[in-house]
Amino acid sequence: MYNSTYIRHLMAPLFALVLGLASILMLPTSSWALDLASAKASGMVGEKADGYLGAVQGGGEVAALVADINNKRRAAYQAIAARNGTSLQAVEALAGRAAQDKTAAGQYIMNSSGQWIRK
């Protein structure tokens, strides 16, 4: 059986990773926070399980917003993965779960079948 010191040693990096992800998902950057909130509230974008946004509907402006935010998220996820000695895919998966969990009722998330559904 594992002792409590061993378990704490294993949990510390995971806890740091989760805190880092939470701070990224909650970070309001002045260039797009309001636009993102409006786009999510109006149903134009939604959260995917891979930690990135997707365009639910809309044109070039929505696609540009999604690409900009996803590029920023990818850079942040890569930094977290490097800091914690884990894979980018692991960070993306954790971030995706956290983002979908935080998504407000009535906004879109992508289900495991790749379909947009209202939460």
Tab-separated table of C-alpha atoms in Angstrom:
chain	number	residue	atom	x	y	z
A	1	MET	CA	0.000	0.000	0.000
A	2	TYR	CA	1.146	3.575	-0.583
A	3	ASN	CA	1.907	5.854	2.310
A	4	SER	CA	0.571	9.410	2.518
A	5	THR	CA	3.972	11.006	1.780
A	6	TYR	CA	4.246	9.091	-1.473
A	7	ILE	CA	0.712	10.055	-2.486
A	8	ARG	CA	1.344	13.745	-1.683
A	9	HIS	CA	4.535	13.572	-3.754
A	10	LEU	CA	2.580	12.238	-6.724
A	11	MET	CA	-0.305	14.664	-6.326
A	12	ALA	CA	1.758	17.873	-6.130
A	13	PRO	CA	2.616	18.043	-9.863
A	14	LEU	CA	-0.951	17.136	-10.801
A	15	PHE	CA	-2.328	19.835	-8.518
A	16	ALA	CA	0.048	22.395	-10.070
A	17	LEU	CA	-1.066	21.321	-13.531
A	18	VAL	CA	-4.753	21.700	-12.680
A	19	LEU	CA	-4.163	25.129	-11.136
A	20	GLY	CA	-2.273	26.224	-14.226
A	21	LEU	CA	-5.095	25.078	-16.484
A	22	ALA	CA	-7.693	26.809	-14.368
A	23	SER	CA	-5.779	30.071	-14.515
A	24	ILE	CA	-5.541	29.894	-18.315
A	25	LEU	CA	-9.208	29.158	-18.769
A	26	MET	CA	-10.172	32.002	-16.445
A	27	LEU	CA	-7.623	34.489	-17.763
A	28	PRO	CA	-9.414	37.437	-19.326
A	29	THR	CA	-7.110	38.963	-21.891
A	30	SER	CA	-8.254	42.398	-22.908
A	31	SER	CA	-8.066	41.740	-26.634
A	32	TRP	CA	-10.762	39.034	-26.768
A	33	ALA	CA	-12.458	38.367	-23.424
A	34	LEU	CA	-15.611	40.353	-24.188
A	35	ASP	CA	-15.826	39.044	-27.743
A	36	LEU	CA	-15.398	35.481	-26.527
A	37	ALA	CA	-18.075	35.904	-23.884
A	38	SER	CA	-20.466	37.343	-26.485
A	39	ALA	CA	-19.645	34.635	-29.004
A	40	LYS	CA	-20.250	31.896	-26.441
A	41	ALA	CA	-23.434	33.496	-25.118
A	42	SER	CA	-24.847	33.885	-28.638
A	43	GLY	CA	-24.057	30.279	-29.559
A	44	MET	CA	-21.436	31.056	-32.188
A	45	VAL	CA	-18.615	29.151	-30.481
A	46	GLY	CA	-18.386	26.250	-28.084
A	47	GLU	CA	-15.883	24.274	-26.053
A	48	LYS	CA	-14.460	21.025	-27.380
A	49	ALA	CA	-13.103	18.132	-25.317
A	50	ASP	CA	-9.601	18.717	-26.665
A	51	GLY	CA	-9.249	22.038	-24.822
A	52	TYR	CA	-9.938	24.248	-27.798
A	53	LEU	CA	-12.843	26.296	-29.098
A	54	GLY	CA	-14.845	25.405	-32.146
A	55	ALA	CA	-17.094	27.479	-34.375
A	56	VAL	CA	-20.706	26.376	-34.014
A	57	GLN	CA	-21.970	28.922	-36.531
A	58	GLY	CA	-20.841	32.164	-38.063
A	59	GLY	CA	-18.445	33.388	-40.657
A	60	GLY	CA	-14.930	34.670	-40.967
A	61	GLU	CA	-15.011	36.842	-37.852
A	62	VAL	CA	-15.951	33.846	-35.712
A	63	ALA	CA	-13.279	31.701	-37.359
A	64	ALA	CA	-10.671	34.399	-36.733
A	65	LEU	CA	-11.682	34.669	-33.061
A	66	VAL	CA	-11.534	30.886	-32.632
A	67	ALA	CA	-8.115	30.668	-34.323
A	68	ASP	CA	-6.695	33.515	-32.225
A	69	ILE	CA	-7.864	32.067	-28.923
A	70	ASN	CA	-6.858	28.524	-29.858
A	71	ASN	CA	-3.344	29.698	-30.755
A	72	LYS	CA	-3.043	31.374	-27.347
A	73	ARG	CA	-4.386	28.297	-25.579
A	74	ARG	CA	-2.000	25.988	-27.465
A	75	ALA	CA	0.989	28.123	-26.437
A	76	ALA	CA	-0.156	28.109	-22.822
A	77	TYR	CA	-0.801	24.349	-22.864
A	78	GLN	CA	2.662	23.713	-24.298
A	79	ALA	CA	4.229	25.783	-21.525
A	80	ILE	CA	2.268	23.882	-18.870
A	81	ALA	CA	3.219	20.533	-20.398
A	82	ALA	CA	6.910	21.491	-20.457
A	83	ARG	CA	6.829	22.776	-16.881
A	84	ASN	CA	5.174	19.614	-15.612
A	85	GLY	CA	7.005	17.089	-17.774
A	86	THR	CA	3.836	15.795	-19.377
A	87	SER	CA	2.473	15.606	-22.896
A	88	LEU	CA	0.617	18.347	-24.706
A	89	GLN	CA	-2.247	15.890	-25.275
A	90	ALA	CA	-2.617	15.272	-21.535
A	91	VAL	CA	-2.821	19.001	-20.844
A	92	GLU	CA	-5.306	19.500	-23.690
A	93	ALA	CA	-7.540	16.725	-22.341
A	94	LEU	CA	-7.516	18.144	-18.809
A	95	ALA	CA	-8.191	21.635	-20.121
A	96	GLY	CA	-11.025	20.369	-22.303
A	97	ARG	CA	-12.760	18.692	-19.386
A	98	ALA	CA	-12.316	21.803	-17.236
A	99	ALA	CA	-13.599	24.139	-19.963
A	100	GLN	CA	-16.641	22.003	-20.674
A	101	ASP	CA	-17.378	21.689	-16.949
A	102	LYS	CA	-17.201	25.485	-16.612
A	103	THR	CA	-19.386	26.155	-19.644
A	104	ALA	CA	-22.601	27.872	-18.612
A	105	ALA	CA	-25.957	26.215	-19.119
A	106	GLY	CA	-27.368	26.971	-22.554
A	107	GLN	CA	-23.955	27.342	-24.184
A	108	TYR	CA	-22.452	24.808	-26.573
A	109	ILE	CA	-20.063	21.961	-25.939
A	110	MET	CA	-19.011	19.256	-28.374
A	111	ASN	CA	-19.957	15.740	-27.277
A	112	SER	CA	-17.866	12.613	-27.821
A	113	SER	CA	-19.633	12.006	-31.141
A	114	GLY	CA	-18.456	15.352	-32.476
A	115	GLN	CA	-21.885	16.993	-32.297
A	116	TRP	CA	-22.573	20.399	-30.770
A	117	ILE	CA	-25.054	20.225	-27.900
A	118	ARG	CA	-26.359	22.833	-25.500
A	119	LYS	CA	-25.220	22.203	-21.968
